[in-house]
């Protein structure tokens, strides 16, 4: 197989080689969001653990930009089998095989509402969980951070951020990675219009993803509207970090092609002064 490498230098070979077929992972199930939309997710129940005194923790694990829940299957299966989590991996609105509006949402903040509805659905449909954690990869990590600092603040048992995208201008981002191409001629005026509560143009596409042909599956989401871009991630990561009360685990590969692992130093906040920060051979670990 030719190397699945984008012109920006990101190498997708690992993902191509480990991506399981759709037949080998749990099928998509559905839930109904508050607006009546039917959205999909995959469920990985934890392996039975003999003598377990407490029910498993529910972990909602979010995919990154352009992708879907499919590529998270190996990690979700491992966490369910060996770590004892019940794992849910949603196809976020606007993503997956057949979204109603690919790359789009109806309003800024709708992904947060969808995830609150998904957690409620999981508690009723599968099993009640005393502990719920949320995690995500890349932009999914930014969204997990946003959710944990918002309406779910105080309700979550933990937050897991896997090479999270914090902001386009964060010190953690490798600018030369070039994964996404923003249309600043649209983004800047749309941001100004939104400050004046003018949202009628938020459906305009403003972000394109440079996904190589060799890695495309047909279910890829190659562009985002302004309202999707603003919804999928954390708007103010420093403020969000200050508002989270749950323990946080951040994992970043020390050779990550999109992020600088050494820049993921835990910011100090008056309410959460105790943090540990250690470097392991493969990952940058931050636990608080």
PDB file of C-alpha atoms in Angstrom:
ATOM      1  CA  UNK A   1       0.000   0.000   0.000  1.00  0.00           C
ATOM      2  CA  UNK A   2       1.434   3.425  -0.848  1.00  0.00           C
ATOM      3  CA  UNK A   3       2.186   5.640   2.048  1.00  0.00           C
ATOM      4  CA  UNK A   4      -0.938   7.552   3.109  1.00  0.00           C
ATOM      5  CA  UNK A   5       0.774  10.860   3.591  1.00  0.00           C
ATOM      6  CA  UNK A   6      -0.707  14.281   3.074  1.00  0.00           C
ATOM      7  CA  UNK A   7       1.200  17.063   1.399  1.00  0.00           C
ATOM      8  CA  UNK A   8       1.504  18.693   4.819  1.00  0.00           C
ATOM      9  CA  UNK A   9       3.676  15.816   6.041  1.00  0.00           C
ATOM     10  CA  UNK A  10       1.198  14.061   8.337  1.00  0.00           C
ATOM     11  CA  UNK A  11       1.555  10.299   7.998  1.00  0.00           C
ATOM     12  CA  UNK A  12      -1.677   8.298   8.100  1.00  0.00           C
ATOM     13  CA  UNK A  13      -0.132   4.843   7.568  1.00  0.00           C
ATOM     14  CA  UNK A  14      -0.721   3.702  11.136  1.00  0.00           C
ATOM     15  CA  UNK A  15      -4.413   4.520  10.990  1.00  0.00           C
ATOM     16  CA  UNK A  16      -4.822   2.854   7.603  1.00  0.00           C
ATOM     17  CA  UNK A  17      -3.134  -0.311   8.811  1.00  0.00           C
ATOM     18  CA  UNK A  18      -4.993  -0.697  12.120  1.00  0.00           C
ATOM     19  CA  UNK A  19      -8.446   0.499  11.084  1.00  0.00           C
ATOM     20  CA  UNK A  20     -10.790  -2.480  11.540  1.00  0.00           C
ATOM     21  CA  UNK A  21     -13.516  -3.296   9.073  1.00  0.00           C
ATOM     22  CA  UNK A  22     -17.052  -2.218   9.910  1.00  0.00           C
ATOM     23  CA  UNK A  23     -18.022  -5.884  10.318  1.00  0.00           C
ATOM     24  CA  UNK A  24     -15.509  -6.336  13.146  1.00  0.00           C
ATOM     25  CA  UNK A  25     -16.732  -3.560  15.433  1.00  0.00           C
ATOM     26  CA  UNK A  26     -20.045  -2.946  17.229  1.00  0.00           C
ATOM     27  CA  UNK A  27     -22.739  -1.661  14.874  1.00  0.00           C
ATOM     28  CA  UNK A  28     -24.047   1.855  15.092  1.00  0.00           C
ATOM     29  CA  UNK A  29     -26.940   2.271  17.477  1.00  0.00           C
ATOM     30  CA  UNK A  30     -29.157   5.333  17.574  1.00  0.00           C
ATOM     31  CA  UNK A  31     -30.563   7.813  20.039  1.00  0.00           C
ATOM     32  CA  UNK A  32     -32.896  10.758  19.684  1.00  0.00           C
ATOM     33  CA  UNK A  33     -31.551  14.224  20.425  1.00  0.00           C
ATOM     34  CA  UNK A  34     -33.713  16.974  21.910  1.00  0.00           C
ATOM     35  CA  UNK A  35     -34.464  18.430  18.471  1.00  0.00           C
ATOM     36  CA  UNK A  36     -35.819  15.071  17.273  1.00  0.00           C
ATOM     37  CA  UNK A  37     -32.733  14.160  15.208  1.00  0.00           C
ATOM     38  CA  UNK A  38     -31.558  10.548  15.167  1.00  0.00           C
ATOM     39  CA  UNK A  39     -27.826  10.315  15.891  1.00  0.00           C
ATOM     40  CA  UNK A  40     -25.491   7.316  16.008  1.00  0.00           C
ATOM     41  CA  UNK A  41     -23.046   5.816  18.491  1.00  0.00           C
ATOM     42  CA  UNK A  42     -21.199   2.571  19.172  1.00  0.00           C
ATOM     43  CA  UNK A  43     -21.366   0.795  22.515  1.00  0.00           C
ATOM     44  CA  UNK A  44     -18.574  -1.304  24.033  1.00  0.00           C
ATOM     45  CA  UNK A  45     -19.768  -2.922  27.285  1.00  0.00           C
ATOM     46  CA  UNK A  46     -17.104  -3.706  29.826  1.00  0.00           C
ATOM     47  CA  UNK A  47     -15.915  -7.263  30.276  1.00  0.00           C
ATOM     48  CA  UNK A  48     -17.313  -9.044  33.282  1.00  0.00           C
ATOM     49  CA  UNK A  49     -15.035  -8.631  36.256  1.00  0.00           C
ATOM     50  CA  UNK A  50     -15.604 -11.256  38.913  1.00  0.00           C
ATOM     51  CA  UNK A  51     -16.349  -9.849  42.308  1.00  0.00           C
ATOM     52  CA  UNK A  52     -16.614  -6.244  41.139  1.00  0.00           C
ATOM     53  CA  UNK A  53     -18.215  -4.272  43.956  1.00  0.00           C
ATOM     54  CA  UNK A  54     -19.177  -1.180  41.948  1.00  0.00           C
ATOM     55  CA  UNK A  55     -20.734  -0.703  38.491  1.00  0.00           C
ATOM     56  CA  UNK A  56     -18.388   0.267  35.669  1.00  0.00           C
ATOM     57  CA  UNK A  57     -17.652   3.869  34.798  1.00  0.00           C
ATOM     58  CA  UNK A  58     -19.241   5.077  31.577  1.00  0.00           C
ATOM     59  CA  UNK A  59     -16.652   6.704  29.293  1.00  0.00           C
ATOM     60  CA  UNK A  60     -17.930   8.802  26.387  1.00  0.00           C
ATOM     61  CA  UNK A  61     -15.031   8.982  23.908  1.00  0.00           C
ATOM     62  CA  UNK A  62     -15.147  11.588  21.112  1.00  0.00           C
ATOM     63  CA  UNK A  63     -13.503  11.367  17.695  1.00  0.00           C
ATOM     64  CA  UNK A  64     -11.446  14.128  16.136  1.00  0.00           C
ATOM     65  CA  UNK A  65     -12.237  16.522  13.294  1.00  0.00           C
ATOM     66  CA  UNK A  66     -13.282  15.115   9.905  1.00  0.00           C
ATOM     67  CA  UNK A  67     -13.539  11.575  11.312  1.00  0.00           C
ATOM     68  CA  UNK A  68     -16.140   9.331  12.930  1.00  0.00           C
ATOM     69  CA  UNK A  69     -16.335   6.805  15.757  1.00  0.00           C
ATOM     70  CA  UNK A  70     -14.894   4.068  13.532  1.00  0.00           C
ATOM     71  CA  UNK A  71     -11.204   4.740  14.154  1.00  0.00           C
ATOM     72  CA  UNK A  72     -11.649   4.744  17.937  1.00  0.00           C
ATOM     73  CA  UNK A  73     -12.694   1.073  17.918  1.00  0.00           C
ATOM     74  CA  UNK A  74      -9.311  -0.455  18.915  1.00  0.00           C
ATOM     75  CA  UNK A  75      -8.970   1.896  21.892  1.00  0.00           C
ATOM     76  CA  UNK A  76     -12.603   1.493  22.941  1.00  0.00           C
ATOM     77  CA  UNK A  77     -12.346  -2.299  22.795  1.00  0.00           C
ATOM     78  CA  UNK A  78      -9.172  -2.267  24.880  1.00  0.00           C
ATOM     79  CA  UNK A  79     -10.647   0.047  27.529  1.00  0.00           C
ATOM     80  CA  UNK A  80     -13.777  -2.096  27.768  1.00  0.00           C
ATOM     81  CA  UNK A  81     -11.914  -5.390  27.994  1.00  0.00           C
ATOM     82  CA  UNK A  82      -8.911  -4.526  30.128  1.00  0.00           C
ATOM     83  CA  UNK A  83      -9.787  -1.314  31.975  1.00  0.00           C
ATOM     84  CA  UNK A  84     -13.368  -2.186  32.859  1.00  0.00           C
ATOM     85  CA  UNK A  85     -15.087   0.826  31.271  1.00  0.00           C
ATOM     86  CA  UNK A  86     -18.404   0.863  29.492  1.00  0.00           C
ATOM     87  CA  UNK A  87     -17.367   2.888  26.439  1.00  0.00           C
ATOM     88  CA  UNK A  88     -19.557   4.877  24.060  1.00  0.00           C
ATOM     89  CA  UNK A  89     -18.141   6.424  20.891  1.00  0.00           C
ATOM     90  CA  UNK A  90     -20.641   8.700  19.139  1.00  0.00           C
ATOM     91  CA  UNK A  91     -20.659   9.823  15.550  1.00  0.00           C
ATOM     92  CA  UNK A  92     -21.016  13.506  16.327  1.00  0.00           C
ATOM     93  CA  UNK A  93     -23.737  15.413  14.496  1.00  0.00           C
ATOM     94  CA  UNK A  94     -22.624  16.200  10.959  1.00  0.00           C
ATOM     95  CA  UNK A  95     -20.280  13.185  10.841  1.00  0.00           C
ATOM     96  CA  UNK A  96     -20.441   9.477  10.117  1.00  0.00           C
ATOM     97  CA  UNK A  97     -21.922   7.475   7.231  1.00  0.00           C
ATOM     98  CA  UNK A  98     -25.145   9.400   6.549  1.00  0.00           C
ATOM     99  CA  UNK A  99     -25.496  12.654   8.475  1.00  0.00           C
ATOM    100  CA  UNK A 100     -28.433  14.919   7.731  1.00  0.00           C
ATOM    101  CA  UNK A 101     -26.090  17.878   7.170  1.00  0.00           C
ATOM    102  CA  UNK A 102     -22.488  16.807   6.745  1.00  0.00           C
ATOM    103  CA  UNK A 103     -20.068  19.180   8.437  1.00  0.00           C
ATOM    104  CA  UNK A 104     -22.820  21.305   9.924  1.00  0.00           C
ATOM    105  CA  UNK A 105     -24.943  21.847  13.031  1.00  0.00           C
ATOM    106  CA  UNK A 106     -28.017  23.999  13.551  1.00  0.00           C
ATOM    107  CA  UNK A 107     -26.477  26.342  16.106  1.00  0.00           C
ATOM    108  CA  UNK A 108     -23.248  26.903  17.998  1.00  0.00           C
ATOM    109  CA  UNK A 109     -23.246  24.673  21.062  1.00  0.00           C
ATOM    110  CA  UNK A 110     -25.497  21.950  19.646  1.00  0.00           C
ATOM    111  CA  UNK A 111     -22.835  19.259  20.029  1.00  0.00           C
ATOM    112  CA  UNK A 112     -22.851  19.852  23.790  1.00  0.00           C
ATOM    113  CA  UNK A 113     -26.615  19.419  23.900  1.00  0.00           C
ATOM    114  CA  UNK A 114     -26.322  16.229  21.839  1.00  0.00           C
ATOM    115  CA  UNK A 115     -23.798  14.742  24.245  1.00  0.00           C
ATOM    116  CA  UNK A 116     -25.952  15.537  27.275  1.00  0.00           C
ATOM    117  CA  UNK A 117     -28.818  13.724  25.518  1.00  0.00           C
ATOM    118  CA  UNK A 118     -26.539  10.785  24.692  1.00  0.00           C
ATOM    119  CA  UNK A 119     -25.430  10.381  28.319  1.00  0.00           C
ATOM    120  CA  UNK A 120     -29.056  10.428  29.464  1.00  0.00           C
ATOM    121  CA  UNK A 121     -29.940   7.861  26.791  1.00  0.00           C
ATOM    122  CA  UNK A 122     -27.082   5.572  27.821  1.00  0.00           C
ATOM    123  CA  UNK A 123     -28.156   5.670  31.458  1.00  0.00           C
ATOM    124  CA  UNK A 124     -31.645   4.537  30.500  1.00  0.00           C
ATOM    125  CA  UNK A 125     -30.947   2.202  27.585  1.00  0.00           C
ATOM    126  CA  UNK A 126     -27.875   0.304  28.780  1.00  0.00           C
ATOM    127  CA  UNK A 127     -27.265   0.577  32.512  1.00  0.00           C
ATOM    128  CA  UNK A 128     -27.273   3.266  35.181  1.00  0.00           C
ATOM    129  CA  UNK A 129     -23.748   4.462  35.955  1.00  0.00           C
ATOM    130  CA  UNK A 130     -22.749   6.180  39.154  1.00  0.00           C
ATOM    131  CA  UNK A 131     -19.673   7.560  37.423  1.00  0.00           C
ATOM    132  CA  UNK A 132     -19.485   9.133  33.970  1.00  0.00           C
ATOM    133  CA  UNK A 133     -16.287  10.357  32.326  1.00  0.00           C
ATOM    134  CA  UNK A 134     -15.741  12.092  29.011  1.00  0.00           C
ATOM    135  CA  UNK A 135     -12.742  12.032  26.730  1.00  0.00           C
ATOM    136  CA  UNK A 136     -11.704  12.846  23.215  1.00  0.00           C
ATOM    137  CA  UNK A 137      -8.941  12.954  20.655  1.00  0.00           C
ATOM    138  CA  UNK A 138      -7.702  16.155  18.983  1.00  0.00           C
ATOM    139  CA  UNK A 139     -10.732  18.397  18.397  1.00  0.00           C
ATOM    140  CA  UNK A 140     -12.748  15.798  20.281  1.00  0.00           C
ATOM    141  CA  UNK A 141     -10.485  16.504  23.247  1.00  0.00           C
ATOM    142  CA  UNK A 142     -11.265  20.190  22.934  1.00  0.00           C
ATOM    143  CA  UNK A 143     -14.970  19.385  22.853  1.00  0.00           C
ATOM    144  CA  UNK A 144     -14.631  17.110  25.887  1.00  0.00           C
ATOM    145  CA  UNK A 145     -12.958  19.991  27.710  1.00  0.00           C
ATOM    146  CA  UNK A 146     -15.796  22.307  26.710  1.00  0.00           C
ATOM    147  CA  UNK A 147     -18.467  19.860  27.881  1.00  0.00           C
ATOM    148  CA  UNK A 148     -16.718  19.187  31.185  1.00  0.00           C
ATOM    149  CA  UNK A 149     -16.545  22.917  31.928  1.00  0.00           C
ATOM    150  CA  UNK A 150     -20.120  23.617  30.859  1.00  0.00           C
ATOM    151  CA  UNK A 151     -23.423  22.055  31.814  1.00  0.00           C
ATOM    152  CA  UNK A 152     -21.708  18.825  32.888  1.00  0.00           C
ATOM    153  CA  UNK A 153     -19.316  20.563  35.298  1.00  0.00           C
ATOM    154  CA  UNK A 154     -19.622  18.898  38.670  1.00  0.00           C
ATOM    155  CA  UNK A 155     -21.322  15.821  37.170  1.00  0.00           C
ATOM    156  CA  UNK A 156     -18.305  14.067  35.646  1.00  0.00           C
ATOM    157  CA  UNK A 157     -15.936  11.659  37.344  1.00  0.00           C
ATOM    158  CA  UNK A 158     -13.039  12.428  35.004  1.00  0.00           C
ATOM    159  CA  UNK A 159     -11.822  13.980  31.758  1.00  0.00           C
ATOM    160  CA  UNK A 160      -9.410  12.243  29.341  1.00  0.00           C
ATOM    161  CA  UNK A 161      -7.754  14.382  26.668  1.00  0.00           C
ATOM    162  CA  UNK A 162      -5.818  12.563  23.935  1.00  0.00           C
ATOM    163  CA  UNK A 163      -3.548  14.991  22.067  1.00  0.00           C
ATOM    164  CA  UNK A 164      -6.233  17.653  22.446  1.00  0.00           C
ATOM    165  CA  UNK A 165      -6.579  20.571  20.065  1.00  0.00           C
ATOM    166  CA  UNK A 166      -6.860  23.589  22.370  1.00  0.00           C
ATOM    167  CA  UNK A 167      -6.764  26.541  19.969  1.00  0.00           C
ATOM    168  CA  UNK A 168      -5.278  27.432  16.590  1.00  0.00           C
ATOM    169  CA  UNK A 169      -2.840  29.810  18.308  1.00  0.00           C
ATOM    170  CA  UNK A 170      -1.998  27.602  21.291  1.00  0.00           C
ATOM    171  CA  UNK A 171       1.691  26.886  21.869  1.00  0.00           C
ATOM    172  CA  UNK A 172       0.898  23.170  21.609  1.00  0.00           C
ATOM    173  CA  UNK A 173       0.014  23.316  17.884  1.00  0.00           C
ATOM    174  CA  UNK A 174       2.568  22.563  15.182  1.00  0.00           C
ATOM    175  CA  UNK A 175       1.711  25.239  12.635  1.00  0.00           C
ATOM    176  CA  UNK A 176       3.500  23.372   9.852  1.00  0.00           C
ATOM    177  CA  UNK A 177       1.263  20.322  10.241  1.00  0.00           C
ATOM    178  CA  UNK A 178      -1.295  21.945   7.962  1.00  0.00           C
ATOM    179  CA  UNK A 179      -4.094  19.495   8.738  1.00  0.00           C
ATOM    180  CA  UNK A 180      -6.816  22.126   8.283  1.00  0.00           C
ATOM    181  CA  UNK A 181      -7.054  25.105   5.935  1.00  0.00           C
ATOM    182  CA  UNK A 182      -9.196  27.951   7.325  1.00  0.00           C
ATOM    183  CA  UNK A 183     -10.899  30.540   5.128  1.00  0.00           C
ATOM    184  CA  UNK A 184      -9.993  33.649   7.091  1.00  0.00           C
ATOM    185  CA  UNK A 185     -11.806  35.881   4.593  1.00  0.00           C
ATOM    186  CA  UNK A 186     -15.001  34.326   5.930  1.00  0.00           C
ATOM    187  CA  UNK A 187     -14.061  33.473   9.516  1.00  0.00           C
ATOM    188  CA  UNK A 188     -13.058  36.986  10.573  1.00  0.00           C
ATOM    189  CA  UNK A 189     -16.187  38.809   9.347  1.00  0.00           C
ATOM    190  CA  UNK A 190     -18.439  36.000  10.600  1.00  0.00           C
ATOM    191  CA  UNK A 191     -16.859  36.261  14.053  1.00  0.00           C
ATOM    192  CA  UNK A 192     -17.566  40.008  14.058  1.00  0.00           C
ATOM    193  CA  UNK A 193     -21.149  39.448  12.914  1.00  0.00           C
ATOM    194  CA  UNK A 194     -21.699  36.890  15.675  1.00  0.00           C
ATOM    195  CA  UNK A 195     -20.520  39.405  18.245  1.00  0.00           C
ATOM    196  CA  UNK A 196     -23.439  41.524  17.021  1.00  0.00           C
ATOM    197  CA  UNK A 197     -25.774  38.499  17.244  1.00  0.00           C
ATOM    198  CA  UNK A 198     -26.005  38.176  13.463  1.00  0.00           C
ATOM    199  CA  UNK A 199     -25.957  34.434  12.750  1.00  0.00           C
ATOM    200  CA  UNK A 200     -27.707  34.125   9.375  1.00  0.00           C
ATOM    201  CA  UNK A 201     -24.434  33.349   7.565  1.00  0.00           C
ATOM    202  CA  UNK A 202     -23.112  30.747  10.013  1.00  0.00           C
ATOM    203  CA  UNK A 203     -23.908  27.966   7.523  1.00  0.00           C
ATOM    204  CA  UNK A 204     -21.071  29.096   5.245  1.00  0.00           C
ATOM    205  CA  UNK A 205     -18.184  26.584   4.942  1.00  0.00           C
ATOM    206  CA  UNK A 206     -15.019  28.020   6.466  1.00  0.00           C
ATOM    207  CA  UNK A 207     -12.691  25.089   7.203  1.00  0.00           C
ATOM    208  CA  UNK A 208     -11.292  22.411   4.866  1.00  0.00           C
ATOM    209  CA  UNK A 209      -9.406  19.279   5.939  1.00  0.00           C
ATOM    210  CA  UNK A 210      -6.409  18.013   4.002  1.00  0.00           C
ATOM    211  CA  UNK A 211      -7.188  14.296   4.187  1.00  0.00           C
ATOM    212  CA  UNK A 212      -5.173  12.197   1.698  1.00  0.00           C
ATOM    213  CA  UNK A 213      -7.115  10.098  -0.801  1.00  0.00           C
ATOM    214  CA  UNK A 214      -5.567   6.877   0.489  1.00  0.00           C
ATOM    215  CA  UNK A 215      -7.215   7.395   3.885  1.00  0.00           C
ATOM    216  CA  UNK A 216     -10.671   8.482   2.732  1.00  0.00           C
ATOM    217  CA  UNK A 217     -13.474   6.035   3.450  1.00  0.00           C
ATOM    218  CA  UNK A 218     -16.482   7.739   1.906  1.00  0.00           C
ATOM    219  CA  UNK A 219     -17.766   8.732   5.334  1.00  0.00           C
ATOM    220  CA  UNK A 220     -15.276  11.544   5.784  1.00  0.00           C
ATOM    221  CA  UNK A 221     -16.280  15.093   6.589  1.00  0.00           C
ATOM    222  CA  UNK A 222     -13.932  17.284   4.596  1.00  0.00           C
ATOM    223  CA  UNK A 223     -15.268  20.732   5.463  1.00  0.00           C
ATOM    224  CA  UNK A 224     -16.990  22.527   8.349  1.00  0.00           C
ATOM    225  CA  UNK A 225     -19.382  25.428   8.437  1.00  0.00           C
ATOM    226  CA  UNK A 226     -18.661  28.313  10.758  1.00  0.00           C
ATOM    227  CA  UNK A 227     -21.120  27.069  13.371  1.00  0.00           C
ATOM    228  CA  UNK A 228     -19.629  23.568  13.295  1.00  0.00           C
ATOM    229  CA  UNK A 229     -16.100  24.946  13.619  1.00  0.00           C
ATOM    230  CA  UNK A 230     -17.156  27.023  16.609  1.00  0.00           C
ATOM    231  CA  UNK A 231     -19.013  24.093  18.203  1.00  0.00           C
ATOM    232  CA  UNK A 232     -16.364  21.391  17.772  1.00  0.00           C
ATOM    233  CA  UNK A 233     -13.788  22.259  20.411  1.00  0.00           C
ATOM    234  CA  UNK A 234     -13.186  24.566  23.307  1.00  0.00           C
ATOM    235  CA  UNK A 235     -13.797  28.273  22.760  1.00  0.00           C
ATOM    236  CA  UNK A 236     -11.609  29.382  25.693  1.00  0.00           C
ATOM    237  CA  UNK A 237      -9.474  26.495  26.886  1.00  0.00           C
ATOM    238  CA  UNK A 238      -7.807  28.332  29.791  1.00  0.00           C
ATOM    239  CA  UNK A 239     -11.170  29.354  31.227  1.00  0.00           C
ATOM    240  CA  UNK A 240     -12.533  25.853  30.669  1.00  0.00           C
ATOM    241  CA  UNK A 241      -9.588  24.294  32.478  1.00  0.00           C
ATOM    242  CA  UNK A 242     -10.201  26.628  35.399  1.00  0.00           C
ATOM    243  CA  UNK A 243     -13.869  25.595  35.594  1.00  0.00           C
ATOM    244  CA  UNK A 244     -13.389  21.825  35.517  1.00  0.00           C
ATOM    245  CA  UNK A 245     -13.654  20.104  38.892  1.00  0.00           C
ATOM    246  CA  UNK A 246     -13.098  16.516  37.761  1.00  0.00           C
ATOM    247  CA  UNK A 247      -9.646  14.900  37.583  1.00  0.00           C
ATOM    248  CA  UNK A 248      -7.960  15.389  34.201  1.00  0.00           C
ATOM    249  CA  UNK A 249      -5.665  13.018  32.317  1.00  0.00           C
ATOM    250  CA  UNK A 250      -3.863  14.338  29.227  1.00  0.00           C
ATOM    251  CA  UNK A 251      -1.906  11.982  26.961  1.00  0.00           C
ATOM    252  CA  UNK A 252       0.215  13.237  24.071  1.00  0.00           C
ATOM    253  CA  UNK A 253       2.759  11.241  22.094  1.00  0.00           C
ATOM    254  CA  UNK A 254       6.210  12.752  22.395  1.00  0.00           C
ATOM    255  CA  UNK A 255       6.582  12.437  18.593  1.00  0.00           C
ATOM    256  CA  UNK A 256       3.107  13.666  17.727  1.00  0.00           C
ATOM    257  CA  UNK A 257       3.108  15.198  14.230  1.00  0.00           C
ATOM    258  CA  UNK A 258       0.397  17.754  15.014  1.00  0.00           C
ATOM    259  CA  UNK A 259       1.279  18.894  18.546  1.00  0.00           C
ATOM    260  CA  UNK A 260       4.298  19.749  20.673  1.00  0.00           C
ATOM    261  CA  UNK A 261       4.121  17.386  23.645  1.00  0.00           C
ATOM    262  CA  UNK A 262       6.459  19.509  25.763  1.00  0.00           C
ATOM    263  CA  UNK A 263       4.095  22.470  25.529  1.00  0.00           C
ATOM    264  CA  UNK A 264       1.308  20.618  27.327  1.00  0.00           C
ATOM    265  CA  UNK A 265       2.393  21.873  30.724  1.00  0.00           C
ATOM    266  CA  UNK A 266      -0.549  22.107  33.127  1.00  0.00           C
ATOM    267  CA  UNK A 267      -1.673  25.695  33.636  1.00  0.00           C
ATOM    268  CA  UNK A 268      -1.931  26.760  37.243  1.00  0.00           C
ATOM    269  CA  UNK A 269      -5.327  27.785  38.545  1.00  0.00           C
ATOM    270  CA  UNK A 270      -6.108  28.996  42.062  1.00  0.00           C
ATOM    271  CA  UNK A 271      -8.858  26.413  42.469  1.00  0.00           C
ATOM    272  CA  UNK A 272      -6.759  23.470  41.247  1.00  0.00           C
ATOM    273  CA  UNK A 273      -3.147  24.113  42.314  1.00  0.00           C
ATOM    274  CA  UNK A 274      -2.061  20.481  42.620  1.00  0.00           C
ATOM    275  CA  UNK A 275      -1.001  18.876  39.388  1.00  0.00           C
ATOM    276  CA  UNK A 276       1.613  16.315  38.458  1.00  0.00           C
ATOM    277  CA  UNK A 277       3.433  16.419  35.152  1.00  0.00           C
ATOM    278  CA  UNK A 278       5.671  13.596  33.983  1.00  0.00           C
ATOM    279  CA  UNK A 279       7.359  12.562  30.753  1.00  0.00           C
ATOM    280  CA  UNK A 280       7.277   8.894  29.772  1.00  0.00           C
ATOM    281  CA  UNK A 281       9.172   7.419  26.806  1.00  0.00           C
ATOM    282  CA  UNK A 282       6.132   7.415  24.515  1.00  0.00           C
ATOM    283  CA  UNK A 283       3.644   9.887  25.935  1.00  0.00           C
ATOM    284  CA  UNK A 284       3.507  13.187  27.700  1.00  0.00           C
ATOM    285  CA  UNK A 285       1.348  12.588  30.782  1.00  0.00           C
ATOM    286  CA  UNK A 286      -0.487  15.237  32.742  1.00  0.00           C
ATOM    287  CA  UNK A 287      -2.646  14.157  35.671  1.00  0.00           C
ATOM    288  CA  UNK A 288      -4.521  16.499  37.959  1.00  0.00           C
TER     289      UNK A 288
END
